[in-house]
């Protein structure tokens, strides 16, 4: 037996309609709340995509890591070891100005050169590192290392810190604080046995020891004409002094800059 429309409506009470409306409103409210929470918590943009700025920064760092401001050839290749007839005796790196200087021997004469100065015709000091320099010759960059410097006779370096710059000593202190006695081997002068005058402060500064035998100054050998206090005269107008000494059975070199 079926119901007519009127009979069905009579069976649906007002309370049932209110309950259905409440359920519908609750569903709509839950949906709106879920959308609001998703909007607050979900990331903006696709997950896992890095910001464009981060990619650019990483690329820039990679370029900087491959860049060497000193030891670069003009075509981007590595600098080659120089075959010039010059010797490197010391470097001074200036991190403030980015320039620095180097003590370089040319034709037996040692001088201090600043970055940008001409060492010899067509050869410019291009850059300075703690153990090497870069020179520019005919548009190409070449490297010169401290251990390339080979003196006329076997000389081992004095035990000093390789990274430390040579000390700067006024010339008048050399004449006032160092003296010695000529050492003879048979009829030949074999050097000058050094000893300090006064407290020995200069000896400590430049790395000398009492009893060291001075063999030469800037390549000039000690002979019978050398007075005990004449080391300053042998240095003369040079910007740097290189003392070749014999300590025991070992020959060493002591280098320091001359300042006014």
mmCIF file of N, CA and C in Angstrom, residues 82-149:
data_model
loop_
_atom_site.group_PDB
_atom_site.id
_atom_site.type_symbol
_atom_site.label_atom_id
_atom_site.label_comp_id
_atom_site.label_asym_id
_atom_site.label_seq_id
_atom_site.Cartn_x
_atom_site.Cartn_y
_atom_site.Cartn_z
ATOM 1 N N UNK A 82 108.243 30.565 -14.158
ATOM 2 C CA UNK A 82 109.079 31.448 -14.976
ATOM 3 C C UNK A 82 110.484 30.873 -15.150
ATOM 4 N N UNK A 83 111.052 31.112 -16.335
ATOM 5 C CA UNK A 83 112.442 30.730 -16.591
ATOM 6 C C UNK A 83 113.349 31.954 -16.642
ATOM 7 N N UNK A 84 112.857 33.101 -16.123
ATOM 8 C CA UNK A 84 113.669 34.309 -16.092
ATOM 9 C C UNK A 84 114.875 34.126 -15.169
ATOM 10 N N UNK A 85 115.953 34.806 -15.481
ATOM 11 C CA UNK A 85 117.175 34.725 -14.668
ATOM 12 C C UNK A 85 117.094 35.699 -13.501
ATOM 13 N N UNK A 86 116.054 35.534 -12.684
ATOM 14 C CA UNK A 86 115.878 36.349 -11.481
ATOM 15 C C UNK A 86 115.578 35.414 -10.315
ATOM 16 N N UNK A 87 115.899 35.863 -9.108
ATOM 17 C CA UNK A 87 115.729 35.034 -7.912
ATOM 18 C C UNK A 87 114.819 35.742 -6.926
ATOM 19 N N UNK A 88 113.947 34.970 -6.282
ATOM 20 C CA UNK A 88 113.038 35.498 -5.265
ATOM 21 C C UNK A 88 113.609 35.191 -3.884
ATOM 22 N N UNK A 89 113.806 36.246 -3.059
ATOM 23 C CA UNK A 89 114.413 36.076 -1.742
ATOM 24 C C UNK A 89 113.423 36.277 -0.597
ATOM 25 N N UNK A 90 112.314 36.955 -0.845
ATOM 26 C CA UNK A 90 111.347 37.186 0.224
ATOM 27 C C UNK A 90 110.124 37.897 -0.319
ATOM 28 N N UNK A 91 109.002 37.762 0.406
ATOM 29 C CA UNK A 91 107.761 38.427 0.007
ATOM 30 C C UNK A 91 107.130 39.100 1.216
ATOM 31 N N UNK A 92 106.352 40.114 0.932
ATOM 32 C CA UNK A 92 105.569 40.792 1.970
ATOM 33 C C UNK A 92 104.154 40.988 1.416
ATOM 34 N N UNK A 93 103.190 40.244 1.977
ATOM 35 C CA UNK A 93 101.807 40.303 1.515
ATOM 36 C C UNK A 93 101.073 41.390 2.284
ATOM 37 N N UNK A 94 100.444 42.315 1.560
ATOM 38 C CA UNK A 94 99.670 43.401 2.171
ATOM 39 C C UNK A 94 98.196 43.116 1.929
ATOM 40 N N UNK A 95 97.511 42.530 2.943
ATOM 41 C CA UNK A 95 96.106 42.179 2.787
ATOM 42 C C UNK A 95 95.195 43.399 2.791
ATOM 43 N N UNK A 96 95.684 44.525 3.297
ATOM 44 C CA UNK A 96 94.852 45.732 3.357
ATOM 45 C C UNK A 96 94.728 46.362 1.979
ATOM 46 N N UNK A 97 95.865 46.633 1.348
ATOM 47 C CA UNK A 97 95.845 47.276 0.033
ATOM 48 C C UNK A 97 95.729 46.269 -1.106
ATOM 49 N N UNK A 98 96.003 44.972 -0.808
ATOM 50 C CA UNK A 98 95.971 43.969 -1.861
ATOM 51 C C UNK A 98 97.180 44.004 -2.773
ATOM 52 N N UNK A 99 98.237 44.757 -2.386
ATOM 53 C CA UNK A 99 99.413 44.870 -3.250
ATOM 54 C C UNK A 99 100.549 44.007 -2.703
ATOM 55 N N UNK A 100 101.353 44.553 -1.814
ATOM 56 C CA UNK A 100 102.479 43.804 -1.281
ATOM 57 C C UNK A 100 103.754 44.114 -2.049
ATOM 58 N N UNK A 101 104.840 43.462 -1.626
ATOM 59 C CA UNK A 101 106.140 43.687 -2.248
ATOM 60 C C UNK A 101 106.941 42.399 -2.189
ATOM 61 N N UNK A 102 108.050 42.386 -2.922
ATOM 62 C CA UNK A 102 108.904 41.200 -2.968
ATOM 63 C C UNK A 102 110.358 41.632 -3.109
ATOM 64 N N UNK A 103 111.251 40.831 -2.503
ATOM 65 C CA UNK A 103 112.693 41.048 -2.644
ATOM 66 C C UNK A 103 113.176 40.134 -3.765
ATOM 67 N N UNK A 104 113.634 40.732 -4.852
ATOM 68 C CA UNK A 104 114.006 39.984 -6.051
ATOM 69 C C UNK A 104 115.424 40.369 -6.454
ATOM 70 N N UNK A 105 116.216 39.366 -6.791
ATOM 71 C CA UNK A 105 117.576 39.599 -7.247
ATOM 72 C C UNK A 105 117.661 39.584 -8.762
ATOM 73 N N UNK A 106 118.203 40.655 -9.330
ATOM 74 C CA UNK A 106 118.386 40.770 -10.781
ATOM 75 C C UNK A 106 119.858 41.065 -11.047
ATOM 76 N N UNK A 107 120.511 40.207 -11.806
ATOM 77 C CA UNK A 107 121.937 40.379 -12.124
ATOM 78 C C UNK A 107 122.785 40.524 -10.864
ATOM 79 N N UNK A 108 122.461 39.754 -9.823
ATOM 80 C CA UNK A 108 123.246 39.765 -8.596
ATOM 81 C C UNK A 108 122.911 40.881 -7.633
ATOM 82 N N UNK A 109 121.985 41.776 -8.010
ATOM 83 C CA UNK A 109 121.594 42.890 -7.141
ATOM 84 C C UNK A 109 120.174 42.669 -6.644
ATOM 85 N N UNK A 110 119.996 42.727 -5.330
ATOM 86 C CA UNK A 110 118.683 42.499 -4.740
ATOM 87 C C UNK A 110 118.003 43.827 -4.435
ATOM 88 N N UNK A 111 116.711 43.885 -4.782
ATOM 89 C CA UNK A 111 115.918 45.085 -4.530
ATOM 90 C C UNK A 111 114.524 44.682 -4.096
ATOM 91 N N UNK A 112 113.840 45.634 -3.455
ATOM 92 C CA UNK A 112 112.450 45.428 -3.055
ATOM 93 C C UNK A 112 111.547 46.093 -4.092
ATOM 94 N N UNK A 113 110.611 45.310 -4.662
ATOM 95 C CA UNK A 113 109.699 45.808 -5.694
ATOM 96 C C UNK A 113 108.262 45.758 -5.174
ATOM 97 N N UNK A 114 107.491 46.804 -5.462
ATOM 98 C CA UNK A 114 106.065 46.821 -5.172
ATOM 99 C C UNK A 114 105.305 46.220 -6.351
ATOM 100 N N UNK A 115 104.100 45.706 -6.073
ATOM 101 C CA UNK A 115 103.251 45.202 -7.148
ATOM 102 C C UNK A 115 102.976 46.338 -8.134
ATOM 103 N N UNK A 116 103.183 46.062 -9.415
ATOM 104 C CA UNK A 116 102.996 47.074 -10.447
ATOM 105 C C UNK A 116 104.291 47.689 -10.932
ATOM 106 N N UNK A 117 105.405 47.483 -10.198
ATOM 107 C CA UNK A 117 106.683 48.049 -10.608
ATOM 108 C C UNK A 117 107.383 47.131 -11.614
ATOM 109 N N UNK A 118 108.231 47.738 -12.440
ATOM 110 C CA UNK A 118 108.980 46.988 -13.444
ATOM 111 C C UNK A 118 110.237 46.393 -12.808
ATOM 112 N N UNK A 119 110.377 45.086 -12.910
ATOM 113 C CA UNK A 119 111.549 44.397 -12.366
ATOM 114 C C UNK A 119 112.727 44.529 -13.322
ATOM 115 N N UNK A 120 112.450 44.318 -14.590
ATOM 116 C CA UNK A 120 113.434 44.459 -15.652
ATOM 117 C C UNK A 120 112.650 44.806 -16.911
ATOM 118 N N UNK A 121 113.288 45.242 -17.979
ATOM 119 C CA UNK A 121 112.535 45.643 -19.169
ATOM 120 C C UNK A 121 111.535 44.583 -19.624
ATOM 121 N N UNK A 122 110.266 44.980 -19.673
ATOM 122 C CA UNK A 122 109.211 44.082 -20.136
ATOM 123 C C UNK A 122 108.676 43.127 -19.105
ATOM 124 N N UNK A 123 109.154 43.202 -17.859
ATOM 125 C CA UNK A 123 108.719 42.282 -16.797
ATOM 126 C C UNK A 123 108.178 43.106 -15.633
ATOM 127 N N UNK A 124 106.896 42.911 -15.292
ATOM 128 C CA UNK A 124 106.211 43.666 -14.244
ATOM 129 C C UNK A 124 105.823 42.718 -13.111
ATOM 130 N N UNK A 125 106.017 43.162 -11.858
ATOM 131 C CA UNK A 125 105.538 42.375 -10.715
ATOM 132 C C UNK A 125 104.020 42.491 -10.664
ATOM 133 N N UNK A 126 103.327 41.363 -10.838
ATOM 134 C CA UNK A 126 101.866 41.360 -10.975
ATOM 135 C C UNK A 126 101.143 41.027 -9.673
ATOM 136 N N UNK A 127 101.672 40.104 -8.880
ATOM 137 C CA UNK A 127 101.014 39.685 -7.641
ATOM 138 C C UNK A 127 102.005 39.051 -6.693
ATOM 139 N N UNK A 128 101.656 39.055 -5.388
ATOM 140 C CA UNK A 128 102.538 38.538 -4.345
ATOM 141 C C UNK A 128 101.759 37.572 -3.468
ATOM 142 N N UNK A 129 102.307 36.389 -3.221
ATOM 143 C CA UNK A 129 101.766 35.422 -2.264
ATOM 144 C C UNK A 129 102.823 35.173 -1.200
ATOM 145 N N UNK A 130 102.493 34.334 -0.206
ATOM 146 C CA UNK A 130 103.419 34.169 0.913
ATOM 147 C C UNK A 130 104.684 33.420 0.515
ATOM 148 N N UNK A 131 104.637 32.598 -0.548
ATOM 149 C CA UNK A 131 105.826 31.838 -0.938
ATOM 150 C C UNK A 131 106.157 31.968 -2.413
ATOM 151 N N UNK A 132 105.515 32.906 -3.114
ATOM 152 C CA UNK A 132 105.754 33.044 -4.548
ATOM 153 C C UNK A 132 105.267 34.403 -5.024
ATOM 154 N N UNK A 133 105.636 34.744 -6.247
ATOM 155 C CA UNK A 133 105.147 35.965 -6.889
ATOM 156 C C UNK A 133 104.712 35.616 -8.306
ATOM 157 N N UNK A 134 103.902 36.500 -8.889
ATOM 158 C CA UNK A 134 103.509 36.388 -10.286
ATOM 159 C C UNK A 134 104.043 37.595 -11.039
ATOM 160 N N UNK A 135 104.692 37.354 -12.160
ATOM 161 C CA UNK A 135 105.207 38.438 -12.994
ATOM 162 C C UNK A 135 104.504 38.384 -14.349
ATOM 163 N N UNK A 136 104.368 39.558 -14.963
ATOM 164 C CA UNK A 136 103.776 39.638 -16.296
ATOM 165 C C UNK A 136 104.893 39.917 -17.302
ATOM 166 N N UNK A 137 105.026 39.008 -18.274
ATOM 167 C CA UNK A 137 106.047 39.167 -19.314
ATOM 168 C C UNK A 137 105.396 38.977 -20.675
ATOM 169 N N UNK A 138 105.452 40.025 -21.498
ATOM 170 C CA UNK A 138 104.884 39.987 -22.855
ATOM 171 C C UNK A 138 103.418 39.576 -22.832
ATOM 172 N N UNK A 139 102.673 40.083 -21.842
ATOM 173 C CA UNK A 139 101.245 39.802 -21.759
ATOM 174 C C UNK A 139 100.886 38.493 -21.105
ATOM 175 N N UNK A 140 101.869 37.676 -20.745
ATOM 176 C CA UNK A 140 101.605 36.381 -20.104
ATOM 177 C C UNK A 140 102.048 36.433 -18.651
ATOM 178 N N UNK A 141 101.362 35.662 -17.804
ATOM 179 C CA UNK A 141 101.678 35.607 -16.379
ATOM 180 C C UNK A 141 102.550 34.389 -16.081
ATOM 181 N N UNK A 142 103.603 34.611 -15.289
ATOM 182 C CA UNK A 142 104.504 33.533 -14.898
ATOM 183 C C UNK A 142 104.739 33.599 -13.397
ATOM 184 N N UNK A 143 104.967 32.447 -12.780
ATOM 185 C CA UNK A 143 105.192 32.370 -11.339
ATOM 186 C C UNK A 143 106.666 32.144 -11.024
ATOM 187 N N UNK A 144 107.080 32.744 -9.903
ATOM 188 C CA UNK A 144 108.439 32.565 -9.393
ATOM 189 C C UNK A 144 108.323 32.209 -7.918
ATOM 190 N N UNK A 145 108.932 31.105 -7.501
ATOM 191 C CA UNK A 145 108.800 30.603 -6.141
ATOM 192 C C UNK A 145 110.073 30.850 -5.341
ATOM 193 N N UNK A 146 109.911 30.879 -4.021
ATOM 194 C CA UNK A 146 111.068 31.075 -3.149
ATOM 195 C C UNK A 146 112.101 29.978 -3.338
ATOM 196 N N UNK A 147 111.658 28.731 -3.508
ATOM 197 C CA UNK A 147 112.613 27.632 -3.602
ATOM 198 C C UNK A 147 113.261 27.529 -4.974
ATOM 199 N N UNK A 148 112.936 28.456 -5.903
ATOM 200 C CA UNK A 148 113.641 28.500 -7.177
ATOM 201 C C UNK A 148 114.967 29.239 -7.056
ATOM 202 N N UNK A 149 115.116 30.043 -5.993
ATOM 203 C CA UNK A 149 116.329 30.842 -5.843
ATOM 204 C C UNK A 149 117.500 29.932 -5.500
#
